[in-house]
Coordinates of C-alpha atoms in Angstrom, one line a residue:
M1 CA -73.1 -24.9 3.9
E2 CA -70.2 -27.4 3.2
S3 CA -67.7 -24.9 2.0
L4 CA -68.5 -22.6 5.1
Q5 CA -68.2 -25.7 7.6
K6 CA -64.3 -25.9 5.7
L7 CA -63.5 -22.5 5.9
F8 CA -64.5 -22.4 9.9
A9 CA -62.3 -25.6 10.5
C10 CA -59.6 -24.3 8.5
C11 CA -59.5 -20.7 10.6
F12 CA -59.9 -23.1 14.1
L13 CA -56.6 -25.0 12.4
L14 CA -54.7 -21.6 11.9
I15 CA -55.5 -20.0 15.0
N16 CA -54.3 -23.3 17.2
I17 CA -51.0 -23.5 15.5
Y18 CA -50.5 -20.0 16.0
V19 CA -51.4 -20.3 19.5
L20 CA -48.9 -23.4 19.8
V21 CA -46.1 -21.6 18.3
G22 CA -46.2 -18.7 20.1
A23 CA -46.8 -20.7 23.5
Q24 CA -43.5 -22.6 22.5
D25 CA -41.6 -19.0 21.6
G26 CA -43.0 -17.9 25.2
V27 CA -41.7 -21.3 26.8
H28 CA -38.2 -21.1 25.2
Y29 CA -37.8 -17.2 25.8
A30 CA -38.5 -18.3 29.6
W31 CA -36.0 -20.8 29.9
Q32 CA -33.8 -18.2 27.8
T33 CA -34.3 -16.2 30.7
R34 CA -33.6 -18.5 33.5
L35 CA -30.5 -19.6 32.1
L36 CA -28.8 -16.0 31.9
D37 CA -29.8 -15.6 35.4
D38 CA -28.5 -19.2 36.5
L39 CA -25.2 -18.1 34.6
L40 CA -24.8 -14.4 35.6
S41 CA -25.8 -14.9 39.4
N42 CA -22.3 -15.5 40.6
Y43 CA -20.4 -14.4 37.3
H44 CA -17.7 -11.8 37.9
K45 CA -16.7 -10.3 34.0
G46 CA -13.4 -8.5 35.5
V47 CA -12.0 -12.0 36.2
P48 CA -10.6 -14.1 33.4
P49 CA -11.7 -17.7 33.2
S50 CA -8.0 -18.8 34.0
A51 CA -7.5 -16.7 37.4
N52 CA -8.4 -20.1 39.6
G53 CA -7.3 -22.6 37.4
P54 CA -4.3 -24.4 38.3
P55 CA -0.5 -23.4 37.4
G56 CA 0.5 -23.5 34.2
P57 CA -0.5 -22.4 30.6
G58 CA -3.4 -19.6 30.8
M59 CA -6.7 -20.4 28.9
T60 CA -6.4 -20.3 25.1
V61 CA -7.8 -17.5 23.2
D62 CA -8.0 -18.5 19.1
L63 CA -7.7 -15.2 16.9
Q64 CA -8.3 -15.4 13.4
F65 CA -8.2 -12.4 11.3
S66 CA -10.4 -12.0 8.1
L67 CA -9.5 -9.2 5.6
V68 CA -12.3 -7.3 3.8
N69 CA -10.7 -4.2 2.5
F70 CA -7.5 -2.5 2.3
D71 CA -9.0 1.2 2.7
F72 CA -5.9 3.2 2.1
I73 CA -2.1 4.2 2.8
D74 CA -1.4 7.3 3.6
E75 CA 2.3 7.6 2.6
D76 CA 2.9 10.8 3.7
N77 CA 2.6 9.7 7.7
E78 CA 3.2 5.8 7.1
V79 CA -0.4 4.9 8.3
A80 CA -2.3 2.4 6.7
S81 CA -6.0 1.1 7.1
V82 CA -8.3 -1.6 6.9
H83 CA -11.3 -3.4 7.3
G84 CA -12.1 -6.9 8.8
W85 CA -13.6 -9.3 11.2
L86 CA -11.9 -10.4 14.1
F87 CA -12.6 -13.6 15.5
Q88 CA -12.4 -14.5 18.9
T89 CA -12.7 -17.5 20.5
W90 CA -11.8 -18.9 24.0
N91 CA -13.9 -21.8 26.7
D92 CA -15.5 -20.3 29.5
P93 CA -16.0 -23.1 32.1
R94 CA -18.3 -20.5 34.4
L95 CA -20.8 -20.6 31.3
K96 CA -21.3 -24.3 30.8
W97 CA -24.7 -25.8 31.4
E98 CA -26.6 -29.0 30.7
P99 CA -28.9 -28.7 27.6
A100 CA -32.1 -31.1 29.0
A101 CA -32.0 -28.9 32.2
Y102 CA -33.0 -25.9 30.0
N103 CA -35.8 -27.5 27.9
G104 CA -32.8 -28.4 25.3
T105 CA -31.0 -24.7 24.8
E106 CA -28.4 -25.8 23.1
S107 CA -26.4 -22.0 22.7
L108 CA -27.3 -18.5 23.8
K109 CA -26.7 -15.0 22.7
M110 CA -25.5 -13.1 25.2
A111 CA -24.1 -8.8 25.6
A112 CA -20.6 -8.5 25.5
N113 CA -20.4 -5.9 28.9
D114 CA -22.3 -9.0 30.4
V115 CA -18.9 -11.8 30.4
W116 CA -15.5 -11.5 30.2
L117 CA -13.6 -10.6 27.3
P118 CA -10.2 -10.7 26.0
D119 CA -8.1 -7.1 26.3
I120 CA -6.9 -7.9 22.4
E121 CA -5.1 -4.8 21.4
M122 CA -2.8 -3.4 18.6
F123 CA 0.7 -3.5 19.5
N124 CA 2.4 -1.5 16.3
T125 CA 0.5 1.9 17.2
G126 CA -2.7 1.2 15.9
T127 CA -6.1 1.9 16.6
V128 CA -8.9 -0.5 16.7
V129 CA -12.2 0.8 16.1
E130 CA -15.3 -1.4 16.0
N131 CA -18.2 -0.6 14.0
V132 CA -20.7 -2.9 15.0
E133 CA -20.7 -3.7 19.2
A134 CA -20.9 -7.2 18.7
D135 CA -22.2 -9.5 21.1
V136 CA -21.3 -13.2 22.1
M137 CA -22.4 -16.6 21.0
V138 CA -22.1 -19.2 24.0
D139 CA -22.7 -22.8 24.0
S140 CA -23.5 -25.6 26.1
T141 CA -20.0 -26.5 26.7
G142 CA -18.8 -23.1 27.6
K143 CA -17.5 -22.2 24.1
V144 CA -17.6 -18.4 23.6
L145 CA -17.5 -16.7 20.0
R146 CA -17.0 -13.0 19.0
V147 CA -16.7 -11.5 15.9
P148 CA -16.2 -7.7 15.8
S149 CA -16.5 -5.9 12.5
V150 CA -13.5 -3.6 13.0
Q151 CA -11.6 -0.8 11.5
I152 CA -7.9 -0.9 11.9
T153 CA -5.5 2.3 11.6
F154 CA -1.8 1.2 11.8
I155 CA 1.8 1.9 11.7
C156 CA 3.1 0.9 8.2
K157 CA 7.0 2.2 7.1
M158 CA 7.2 2.4 3.6
D159 CA 9.9 1.9 1.4
L160 CA 9.6 4.3 -1.7
K161 CA 12.7 3.1 -3.2
F162 CA 11.5 1.9 -6.8
F163 CA 8.4 4.0 -6.8
P164 CA 6.1 3.4 -8.8
Y165 CA 7.0 -0.2 -8.8
D166 CA 7.2 -0.8 -4.8
N167 CA 6.2 -3.9 -2.8
Q168 CA 5.2 -3.0 0.7
V169 CA 4.9 -4.7 3.9
C170 CA 2.9 -4.3 6.3
Q171 CA 2.3 -6.1 9.7
L172 CA -1.1 -6.0 12.5
K173 CA 0.1 -6.9 15.7
F174 CA -2.3 -8.1 18.3
G175 CA -1.4 -9.3 21.6
S176 CA -3.0 -9.4 25.3
W177 CA -2.6 -5.7 26.5
H178 CA -2.7 -7.1 30.5
Y179 CA -2.4 -10.8 30.5
H180 CA 0.9 -13.1 29.6
A181 CA 0.5 -16.2 28.9
G182 CA -0.1 -17.8 31.8
V183 CA -3.3 -16.5 31.8
V184 CA -4.3 -15.7 28.2
N185 CA -2.7 -17.8 25.7
L186 CA -3.0 -16.7 22.1
T187 CA -3.5 -19.2 19.4
Q188 CA -4.2 -19.3 15.9
S189 CA -6.5 -21.7 14.0
N190 CA -4.7 -20.6 10.4
D191 CA -1.3 -19.6 9.4
N192 CA -2.8 -17.3 7.3
I193 CA -5.5 -14.3 7.0
D194 CA -8.9 -15.4 5.8
L195 CA -9.3 -13.8 2.5
S196 CA -12.8 -15.3 1.9
Y197 CA -14.4 -11.5 1.6
H198 CA -11.4 -9.8 0.5
G199 CA -12.0 -7.0 -2.4
Q200 CA -8.8 -5.6 -4.1
S201 CA -8.0 -2.3 -3.3
R202 CA -7.6 -0.1 -6.7
D203 CA -4.4 1.2 -5.4
F204 CA -2.7 -1.5 -4.2
E205 CA -2.6 -5.3 -4.7
L206 CA -2.6 -8.2 -1.9
T207 CA 0.1 -10.6 -3.3
N208 CA 0.9 -12.6 -0.1
T209 CA -0.3 -12.8 3.7
S210 CA 1.0 -14.9 6.9
A211 CA 0.5 -14.9 10.3
K212 CA 2.7 -15.7 13.1
R213 CA 2.9 -16.5 16.6
N214 CA 5.6 -14.8 18.9
A215 CA 6.3 -15.2 22.4
V216 CA 8.0 -12.7 23.6
K217 CA 10.0 -12.1 27.2
Y218 CA 10.3 -8.2 28.1
E219 CA 12.8 -6.6 30.5
C220 CA 9.6 -5.3 32.8
C221 CA 8.2 -8.6 33.6
P222 CA 9.3 -12.7 34.4
E223 CA 6.6 -13.8 32.3
K224 CA 6.0 -13.9 28.7
Y225 CA 3.5 -12.4 26.2
V226 CA 1.9 -13.9 23.3
D227 CA 0.9 -11.8 20.4
I228 CA -0.2 -12.9 16.9
T229 CA 1.1 -10.8 14.2
Y230 CA -0.4 -10.8 10.4
T231 CA 1.8 -9.7 7.5
L232 CA 0.6 -8.2 4.5
H233 CA 2.3 -8.3 1.3
L234 CA 1.4 -5.7 -1.2
K235 CA 1.9 -4.7 -4.6
R236 CA 1.7 -1.2 -6.4
V237 CA -1.0 -0.9 -9.2
S238 CA 1.2 1.0 -11.2
S239 CA -0.2 0.9 -14.8
A240 CA -1.1 4.5 -14.7
Y241 CA 1.9 5.8 -13.0
S242 CA 3.9 4.3 -15.9
V243 CA 1.6 5.8 -19.1
K244 CA 1.7 9.4 -16.9
L245 CA 5.1 9.6 -15.2
V246 CA 7.7 7.1 -16.1
L247 CA 7.3 6.8 -20.0
P248 CA 7.4 10.7 -20.1
A249 CA 10.3 10.1 -18.2
A250 CA 12.3 8.3 -20.2
L251 CA 11.3 9.9 -23.8
T252 CA 12.4 13.0 -22.2
G253 CA 15.6 12.1 -21.3
F254 CA 16.4 10.5 -24.9
L255 CA 15.8 13.9 -26.4
I256 CA 18.1 15.0 -24.5
L257 CA 20.9 13.0 -27.0
A258 CA 18.7 13.7 -30.2
T259 CA 19.3 17.4 -29.7
F260 CA 23.1 16.7 -30.8
L261 CA 21.5 15.2 -34.1
L262 CA 20.4 18.8 -35.0
P263 CA 22.8 20.8 -37.5
P264 CA 25.6 22.2 -35.7
A265 CA 25.7 25.7 -34.3
S266 CA 21.8 26.2 -34.9
Y267 CA 19.6 28.1 -31.8
E268 CA 17.0 25.5 -32.4
K269 CA 19.6 23.3 -30.2
I270 CA 19.9 26.1 -27.4
T271 CA 15.5 26.2 -27.7
L272 CA 14.9 22.4 -27.7
C273 CA 17.5 21.7 -24.3
G274 CA 15.7 24.4 -22.5
L275 CA 12.2 23.3 -23.6
I276 CA 13.8 19.7 -22.2
F277 CA 15.0 21.1 -18.8
I278 CA 11.6 23.0 -18.4
A279 CA 10.1 19.5 -19.0
L280 CA 11.9 17.6 -16.5
L281 CA 11.3 20.1 -14.0
L282 CA 8.2 19.7 -13.9
Q283 CA 7.9 16.0 -13.9
L284 CA 10.1 16.3 -10.8
I285 CA 7.5 18.6 -9.5
Y286 CA 4.4 16.0 -10.1
L287 CA 6.6 13.1 -8.8
H288 CA 7.2 15.5 -5.4
D289 CA 3.7 15.9 -5.1
I290 CA 2.6 12.4 -5.4
V291 CA 5.8 11.0 -3.3
P292 CA 6.6 12.3 0.2
A293 CA 9.5 14.6 0.6
S294 CA 11.1 12.2 2.9
G295 CA 10.8 9.4 0.1
D296 CA 14.1 8.9 -1.4
T297 CA 13.3 6.9 -5.2
I298 CA 15.4 6.0 -8.2
L299 CA 13.1 8.2 -10.1
G300 CA 13.6 11.1 -8.2
D301 CA 17.5 10.3 -8.9
Y302 CA 16.9 9.8 -12.7
F303 CA 15.6 13.2 -12.8
A304 CA 18.2 15.1 -11.0
F305 CA 20.5 13.5 -13.4
A306 CA 18.8 14.1 -16.5
L307 CA 18.8 17.6 -15.3
F308 CA 22.6 17.6 -14.8
I309 CA 23.1 16.1 -18.3
D310 CA 20.9 18.4 -20.0
F311 CA 22.5 21.7 -18.4
F312 CA 26.1 20.7 -20.1
A313 CA 24.3 19.8 -23.3
T314 CA 22.6 23.3 -23.1
I315 CA 25.9 24.8 -22.5
I316 CA 27.8 23.0 -24.9
A317 CA 25.0 23.9 -27.5
V318 CA 25.8 27.8 -26.4
V319 CA 29.4 27.7 -26.8
S320 CA 29.0 26.1 -30.6
Y321 CA 26.6 28.8 -31.3
H322 CA 28.8 31.7 -29.9
V323 CA 31.5 30.5 -31.7
H324 CA 29.4 30.2 -35.4
V325 CA 28.2 33.6 -34.8
R326 CA 31.6 35.3 -34.1
S327 CA 33.3 33.8 -37.0
S328 CA 30.5 34.0 -39.4
P329 CA 31.9 37.7 -40.2
K330 CA 35.9 37.3 -40.6
M331 CA 34.9 34.1 -42.5
Q332 CA 32.2 35.7 -45.0
Q333 CA 35.1 38.8 -45.6
H334 CA 37.8 36.3 -46.0
S335 CA 35.5 34.2 -48.5
S336 CA 34.8 37.2 -50.7
I337 CA 38.4 38.4 -50.7
M338 CA 38.9 34.7 -52.1
M339 CA 36.3 34.8 -54.6
K340 CA 37.3 37.8 -56.3
E341 CA 41.2 36.0 -56.7
M342 CA 39.4 33.4 -58.3
E343 CA 37.7 35.3 -60.9
G344 CA 38.4 34.2 -64.4
D345 CA 39.7 30.8 -63.3
D346 CA 37.5 27.4 -64.2
G347 CA 34.5 27.1 -62.5
D348 CA 35.3 23.5 -61.6
L349 CA 37.5 24.5 -59.3
R350 CA 36.6 23.5 -55.8
M351 CA 38.1 24.7 -52.5
K352 CA 37.2 24.0 -48.8
M353 CA 36.2 27.3 -47.1
P354 CA 37.2 28.2 -43.6
Q355 CA 33.4 28.3 -42.6
D356 CA 33.4 25.0 -44.1
R357 CA 35.8 23.5 -42.2
K358 CA 34.5 25.3 -38.7
R359 CA 31.2 23.7 -39.5
E360 CA 32.8 20.1 -39.8
F361 CA 34.9 20.6 -36.2
L362 CA 31.3 21.8 -34.7
R363 CA 29.7 18.5 -36.1
Y364 CA 32.8 16.3 -34.9
V365 CA 32.1 18.2 -31.5
D366 CA 28.5 17.1 -31.8
F367 CA 29.2 13.3 -32.3
V368 CA 32.0 13.5 -29.8
S369 CA 29.2 15.0 -27.3
F370 CA 26.2 12.4 -28.5
V371 CA 28.7 9.7 -27.7
I372 CA 30.1 10.5 -24.4
F373 CA 27.1 11.8 -23.4
G374 CA 25.1 8.5 -24.6
I375 CA 28.1 6.7 -22.4
A376 CA 27.1 8.9 -19.5
F377 CA 23.5 8.3 -19.3
V378 CA 23.8 4.5 -19.7
V379 CA 26.5 4.4 -17.1
G380 CA 24.8 7.2 -14.8
L381 CA 21.2 5.0 -14.6
A382 CA 23.6 1.4 -14.3
I383 CA 25.3 3.0 -11.0
I384 CA 21.9 4.7 -9.8
L385 CA 20.1 1.5 -10.1
G386 CA 23.4 -0.7 -8.5
H387 CA 23.4 1.2 -5.9
R388 CA 19.6 1.3 -5.1
G389 CA 19.0 -2.3 -5.7

């Protein structure tokens, strides 16, 4: 019997707690509804908070960009895309209230469509797409906070000179599209991009960031317009390209010099030069596929120079082989006559045949070509690198 009474007592206590909490929630909801009605009764969201204020600096909008992810860089069209959060903080005196008058309510969430919002836009030919329609948080002092999650696509000029060891600099320029500094004065609480939630990209490594406030006076208007420019310094992740492109290019170039180490006047030299030419062309096509046609790179100049060297190496090999083949029958005939004249002579007598002299001459040509082409190869690369640097 006593256990049954305790059970009823516990149930009664839980019911009272539930009713009390529900009543408090209902009261709190009623006070928030009343507060919203009072704040928005004479509120015009098309008018900025500083419109009725005294002349001078406009209302301050603090802007902070938090980078979440660097999505991609389209090198063909010179377009980049990032995902992040755009923190916007400002003070709207029309949204102030006394917490004691509204049951101690200190903050309030309001729909973004109900209040004035700063018209922050991208200046450098970009688009900002909000992934989620972000509401605003307002406290009793009139401070407004809005944090939309944004997908930003913008123009990023590419410098592919040192591809695949290139560094890129991209900028995101935000500002008020309609209001000058006397109405909306942009500021930044941090001289850098917030990277607290940033994850590294697969293709580019973020090496440095910066933020700068600019006040610019344009020809159209006497007032100054303020913008915040965020700069991203990116370094390409080049380990894959080193294995797939740079190393084969270097080894193929050195094979050109190796052709002069083969025996003189051998047709294998012609075959090797032809294979090297084809290999360089295939690598050049691969480079063209991954780099835009407008991208002028040191690696592309290297392939063009290597093709030029291989072409002349092939010409030298063909001429040497042609000279050797044409002179061989005459040499053989002359050699047989001399052998007949030497019949009966001492077997230790040794004479240098014309064919041997021809081979020595061709070896000399190969050696000189090796030296000249080696010097040309080194000097040419130095000129290319010096010109590009």
